[in-house]
Short mmCIF file of C-alpha atoms in Angstrom, two decimals:
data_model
loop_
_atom_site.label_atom_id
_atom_site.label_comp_id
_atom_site.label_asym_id
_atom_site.label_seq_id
_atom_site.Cartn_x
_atom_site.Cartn_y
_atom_site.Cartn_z
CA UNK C 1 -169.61 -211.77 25.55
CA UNK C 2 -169.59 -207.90 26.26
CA UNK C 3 -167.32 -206.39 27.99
CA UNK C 4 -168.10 -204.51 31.04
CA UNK C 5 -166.02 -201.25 31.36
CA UNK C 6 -164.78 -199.25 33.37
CA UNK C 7 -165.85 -195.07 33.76
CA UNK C 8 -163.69 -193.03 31.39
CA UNK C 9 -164.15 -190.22 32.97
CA UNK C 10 -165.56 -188.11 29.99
CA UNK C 11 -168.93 -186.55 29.66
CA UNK C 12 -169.49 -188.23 26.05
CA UNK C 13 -170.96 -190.35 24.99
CA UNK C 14 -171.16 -192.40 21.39
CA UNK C 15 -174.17 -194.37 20.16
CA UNK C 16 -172.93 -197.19 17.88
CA UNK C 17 -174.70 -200.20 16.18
CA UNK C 18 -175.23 -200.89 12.61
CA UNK C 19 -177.50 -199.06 10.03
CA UNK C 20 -180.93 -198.46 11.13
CA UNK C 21 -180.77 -199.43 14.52
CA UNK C 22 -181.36 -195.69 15.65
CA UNK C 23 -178.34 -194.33 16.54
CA UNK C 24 -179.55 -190.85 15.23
CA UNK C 25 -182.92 -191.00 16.77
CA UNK C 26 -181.98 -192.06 20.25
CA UNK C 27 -178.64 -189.85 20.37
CA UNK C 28 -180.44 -186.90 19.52
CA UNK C 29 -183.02 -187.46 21.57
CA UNK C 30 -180.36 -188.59 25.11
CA UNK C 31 -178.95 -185.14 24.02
CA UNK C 32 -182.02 -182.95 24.14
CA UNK C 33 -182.69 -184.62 27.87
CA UNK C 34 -179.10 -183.95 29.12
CA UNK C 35 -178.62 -180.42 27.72
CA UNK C 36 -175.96 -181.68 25.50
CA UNK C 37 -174.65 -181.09 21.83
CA UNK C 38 -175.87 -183.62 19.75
CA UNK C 39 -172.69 -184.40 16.56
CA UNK C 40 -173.90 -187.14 13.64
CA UNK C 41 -170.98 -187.89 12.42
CA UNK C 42 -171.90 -188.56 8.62
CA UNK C 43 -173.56 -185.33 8.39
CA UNK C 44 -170.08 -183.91 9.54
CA UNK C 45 -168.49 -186.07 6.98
CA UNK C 46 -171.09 -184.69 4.59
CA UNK C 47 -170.10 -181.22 5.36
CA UNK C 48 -166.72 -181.63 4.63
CA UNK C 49 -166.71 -183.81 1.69
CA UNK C 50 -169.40 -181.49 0.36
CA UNK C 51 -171.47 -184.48 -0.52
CA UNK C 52 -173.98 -186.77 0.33
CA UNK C 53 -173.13 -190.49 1.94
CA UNK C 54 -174.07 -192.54 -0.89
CA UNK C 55 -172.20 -190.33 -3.53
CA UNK C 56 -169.03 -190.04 -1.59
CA UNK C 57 -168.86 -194.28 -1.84
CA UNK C 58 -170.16 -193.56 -5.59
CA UNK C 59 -167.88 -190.97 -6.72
CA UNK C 60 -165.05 -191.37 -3.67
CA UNK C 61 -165.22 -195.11 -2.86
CA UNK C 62 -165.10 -196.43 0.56
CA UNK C 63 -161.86 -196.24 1.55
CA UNK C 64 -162.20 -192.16 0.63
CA UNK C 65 -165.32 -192.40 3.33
CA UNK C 66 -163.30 -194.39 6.18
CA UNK C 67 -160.77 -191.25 5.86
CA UNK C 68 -163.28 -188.88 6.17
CA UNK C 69 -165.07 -190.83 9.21
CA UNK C 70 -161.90 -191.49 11.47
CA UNK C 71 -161.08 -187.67 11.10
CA UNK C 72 -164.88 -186.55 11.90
CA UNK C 73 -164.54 -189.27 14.82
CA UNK C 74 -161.06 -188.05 15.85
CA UNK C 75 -162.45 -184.55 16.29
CA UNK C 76 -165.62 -185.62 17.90
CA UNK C 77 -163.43 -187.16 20.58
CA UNK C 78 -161.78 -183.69 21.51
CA UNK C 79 -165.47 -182.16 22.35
CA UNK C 80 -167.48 -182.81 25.70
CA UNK C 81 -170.85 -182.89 26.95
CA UNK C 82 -171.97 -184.27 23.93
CA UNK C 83 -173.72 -186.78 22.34
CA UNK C 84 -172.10 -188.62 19.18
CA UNK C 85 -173.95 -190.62 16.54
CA UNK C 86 -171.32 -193.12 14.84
CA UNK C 87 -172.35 -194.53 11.20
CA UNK C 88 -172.50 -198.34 11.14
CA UNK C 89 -169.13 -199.23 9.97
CA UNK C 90 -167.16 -196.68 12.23
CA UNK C 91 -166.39 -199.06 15.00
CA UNK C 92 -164.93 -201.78 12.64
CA UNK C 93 -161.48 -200.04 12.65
CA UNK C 94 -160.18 -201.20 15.72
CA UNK C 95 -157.46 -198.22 16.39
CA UNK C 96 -160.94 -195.93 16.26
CA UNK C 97 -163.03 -198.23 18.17
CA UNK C 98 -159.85 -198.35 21.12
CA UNK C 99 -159.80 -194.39 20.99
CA UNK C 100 -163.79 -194.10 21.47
CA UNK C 101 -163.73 -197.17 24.27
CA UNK C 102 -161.10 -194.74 26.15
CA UNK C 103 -162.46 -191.98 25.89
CA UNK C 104 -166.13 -192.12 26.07
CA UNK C 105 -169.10 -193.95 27.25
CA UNK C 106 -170.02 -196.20 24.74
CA UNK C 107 -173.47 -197.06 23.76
CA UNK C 108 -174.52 -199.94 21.91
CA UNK C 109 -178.06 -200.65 19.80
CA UNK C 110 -178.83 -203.94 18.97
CA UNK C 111 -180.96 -204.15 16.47
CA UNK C 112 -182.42 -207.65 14.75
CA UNK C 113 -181.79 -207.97 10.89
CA UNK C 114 -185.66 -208.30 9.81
CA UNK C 115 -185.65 -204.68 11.70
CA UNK C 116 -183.04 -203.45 9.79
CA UNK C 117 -184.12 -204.33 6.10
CA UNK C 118 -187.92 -203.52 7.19
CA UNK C 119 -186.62 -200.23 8.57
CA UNK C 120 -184.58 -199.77 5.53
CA UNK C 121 -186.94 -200.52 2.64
CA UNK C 122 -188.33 -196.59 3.25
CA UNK C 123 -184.35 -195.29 2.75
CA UNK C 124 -183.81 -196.80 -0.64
CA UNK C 125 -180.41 -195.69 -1.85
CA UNK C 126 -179.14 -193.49 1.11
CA UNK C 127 -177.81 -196.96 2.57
CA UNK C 128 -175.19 -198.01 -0.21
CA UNK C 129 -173.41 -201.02 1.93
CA UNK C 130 -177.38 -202.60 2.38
CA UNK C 131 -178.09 -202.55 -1.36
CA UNK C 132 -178.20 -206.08 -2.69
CA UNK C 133 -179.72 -207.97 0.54
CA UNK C 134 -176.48 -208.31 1.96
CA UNK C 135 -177.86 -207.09 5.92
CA UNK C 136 -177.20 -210.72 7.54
CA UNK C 137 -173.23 -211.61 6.21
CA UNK C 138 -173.02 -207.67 6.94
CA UNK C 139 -174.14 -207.83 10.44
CA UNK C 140 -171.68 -210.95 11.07
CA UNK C 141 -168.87 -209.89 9.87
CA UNK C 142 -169.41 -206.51 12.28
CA UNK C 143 -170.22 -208.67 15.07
CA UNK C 144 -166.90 -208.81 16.83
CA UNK C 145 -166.92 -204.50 16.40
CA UNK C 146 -169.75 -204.32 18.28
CA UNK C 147 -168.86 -206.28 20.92
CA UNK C 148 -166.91 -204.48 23.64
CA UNK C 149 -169.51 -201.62 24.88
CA UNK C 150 -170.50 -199.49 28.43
CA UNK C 151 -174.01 -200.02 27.62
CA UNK C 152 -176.16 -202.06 25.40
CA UNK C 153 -179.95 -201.71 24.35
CA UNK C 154 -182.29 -203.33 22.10
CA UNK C 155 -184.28 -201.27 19.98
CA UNK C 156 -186.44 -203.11 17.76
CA UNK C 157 -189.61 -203.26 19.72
CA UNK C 158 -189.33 -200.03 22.01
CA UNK C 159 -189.50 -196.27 21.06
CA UNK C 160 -187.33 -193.56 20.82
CA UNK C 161 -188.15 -192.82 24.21
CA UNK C 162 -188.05 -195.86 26.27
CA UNK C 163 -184.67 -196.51 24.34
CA UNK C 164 -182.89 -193.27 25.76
CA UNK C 165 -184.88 -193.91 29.36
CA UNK C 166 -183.04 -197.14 29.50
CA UNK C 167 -179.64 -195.63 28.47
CA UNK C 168 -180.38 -192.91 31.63
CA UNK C 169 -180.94 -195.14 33.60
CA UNK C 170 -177.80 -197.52 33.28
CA UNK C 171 -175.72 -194.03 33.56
CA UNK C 172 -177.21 -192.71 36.26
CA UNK C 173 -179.46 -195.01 37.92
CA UNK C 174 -182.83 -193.22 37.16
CA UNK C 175 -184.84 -191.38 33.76
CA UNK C 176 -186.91 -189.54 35.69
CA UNK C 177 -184.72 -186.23 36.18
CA UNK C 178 -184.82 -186.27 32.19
CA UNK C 179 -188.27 -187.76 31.74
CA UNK C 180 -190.21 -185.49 28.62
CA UNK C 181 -192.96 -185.67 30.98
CA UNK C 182 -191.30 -183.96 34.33
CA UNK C 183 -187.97 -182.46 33.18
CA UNK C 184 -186.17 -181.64 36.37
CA UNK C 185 -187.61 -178.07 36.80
CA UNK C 186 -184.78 -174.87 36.98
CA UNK C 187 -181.87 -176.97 35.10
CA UNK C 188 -180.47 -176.45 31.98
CA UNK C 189 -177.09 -177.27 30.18
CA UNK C 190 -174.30 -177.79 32.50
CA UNK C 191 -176.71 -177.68 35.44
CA UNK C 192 -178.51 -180.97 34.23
CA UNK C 193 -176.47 -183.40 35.71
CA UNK C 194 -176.63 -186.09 38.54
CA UNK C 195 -174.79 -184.46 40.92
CA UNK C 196 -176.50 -181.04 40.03
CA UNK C 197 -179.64 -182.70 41.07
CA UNK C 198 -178.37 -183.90 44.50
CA UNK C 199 -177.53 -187.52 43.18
CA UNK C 200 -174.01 -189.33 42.69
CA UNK C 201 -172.16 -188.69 39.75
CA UNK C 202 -170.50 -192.13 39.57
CA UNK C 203 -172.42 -194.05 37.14
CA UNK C 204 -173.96 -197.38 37.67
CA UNK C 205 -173.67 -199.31 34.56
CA UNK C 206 -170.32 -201.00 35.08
CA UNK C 207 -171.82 -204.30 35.86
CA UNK C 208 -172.18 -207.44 34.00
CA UNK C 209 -175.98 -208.81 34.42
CA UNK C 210 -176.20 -212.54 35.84
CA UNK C 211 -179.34 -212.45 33.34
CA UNK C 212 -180.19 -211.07 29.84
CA UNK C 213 -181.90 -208.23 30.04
CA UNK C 214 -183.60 -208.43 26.85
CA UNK C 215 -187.08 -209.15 26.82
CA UNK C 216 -187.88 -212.35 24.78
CA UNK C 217 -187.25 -212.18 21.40
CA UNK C 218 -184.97 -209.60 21.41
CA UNK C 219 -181.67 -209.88 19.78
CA UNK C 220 -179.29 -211.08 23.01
CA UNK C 221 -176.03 -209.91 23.83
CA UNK C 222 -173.17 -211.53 21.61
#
């Protein structure tokens, strides 16, 4: 069951989920809209470690790439009015997953397992932890890191778009001051926010639905 949580406070927010469930397509994307910095966090790891993903658990190992990810997390945390992409495995360590629950808005994608090796077999090798068919035992044993979230959204059968008008709309109770169509005309930045826009700030998605709100088919909440 997911946890229903209460506002941090904060003006972040974190996209989590596991690999391919498009956590850098959506984030970027729910950034653009808002005005907001948009941080992938392995591409920060990346930076620092001066390599790519896939070498640092070839050359490094994994535990050398958890280091790196619960500093570029850490300091991700200290920012605001941002949006943050978290790799798959970030959430499993639970001290880092209590630190981003506190102090952000966290967003979930749920994402099926047929969608993640379909949506994988065109990224060949820059997904070392899904070499070897291992997506299914993968996705169960992450199960319980995903499970505590402020918002959670299917992505397998929607776009880019209708993903990050459905994450709007749990914060703030509408998409259309962000729609691509009809951005709110004269706001930028700072200025794009509900309350610049004469709305309420408070956001709407602490709620637990009676009903799933996933269409049929779609991977339900766990």
């Amino acid at each position: 069951m997911t946890a229903c949580l209460h506002d941090t406070g904060r003006d972040n927010i974190f996209i989590g989920g596991f690999m391919c469930s498009g956590k850098t397509s959506v984030g970027s994307e729910l950034a653009r809209r808002l005005g907001w910095t948009f941080t992938d966090t392995d591409r920060v790891i990346e930076e620092r470690a001066g390599m790519t993903v896939p070498e640092i658990f070839s050359v490094l190992g994994e535990p050398a790439f958890r280091r790196y990810e619960f500093a570029a997390v850490a300091g991700a945390l200290e920012g605001s009015r941002q949006v943050v992409s978290l790799g798959g495995g970030a959430l499993v360590n639970e001290e880092l997953r209590g630190m981003v629950l506190s102090r952000a808005k966290l967003v979930i994608l749920d994402v099926r397992p047929e969608t993640v090796l379909s949506r994988a077999e065109k990224q060949k090798g820059a997904r070392p932890l899904l070499d070897g068919g291992n997506v299914r035992a993968l996705m169960i044993r992450r199960r319980p890191a995903y499970a505590h979230c402020h918002i959670r959204v299917a992505t397998d059968e929607f776009p880019v778009s209708s993903v990050t008008d459905k994450i709007l709309e749990d914060l703030y109770g509408t998409a259309a001051l962000w729609s691509v169509e009809s951005p709110f005309p004269g706001l930028t930045g700072r200025d794009r926010s509900p309350a610049a826009a004469g709305r309420p700030s408070s956001p709407s998605w602490c709620r637990e639905p009676s009903e799933p709100a996933h269409p049929q088919g779609i991977l339900p909440r766990r």
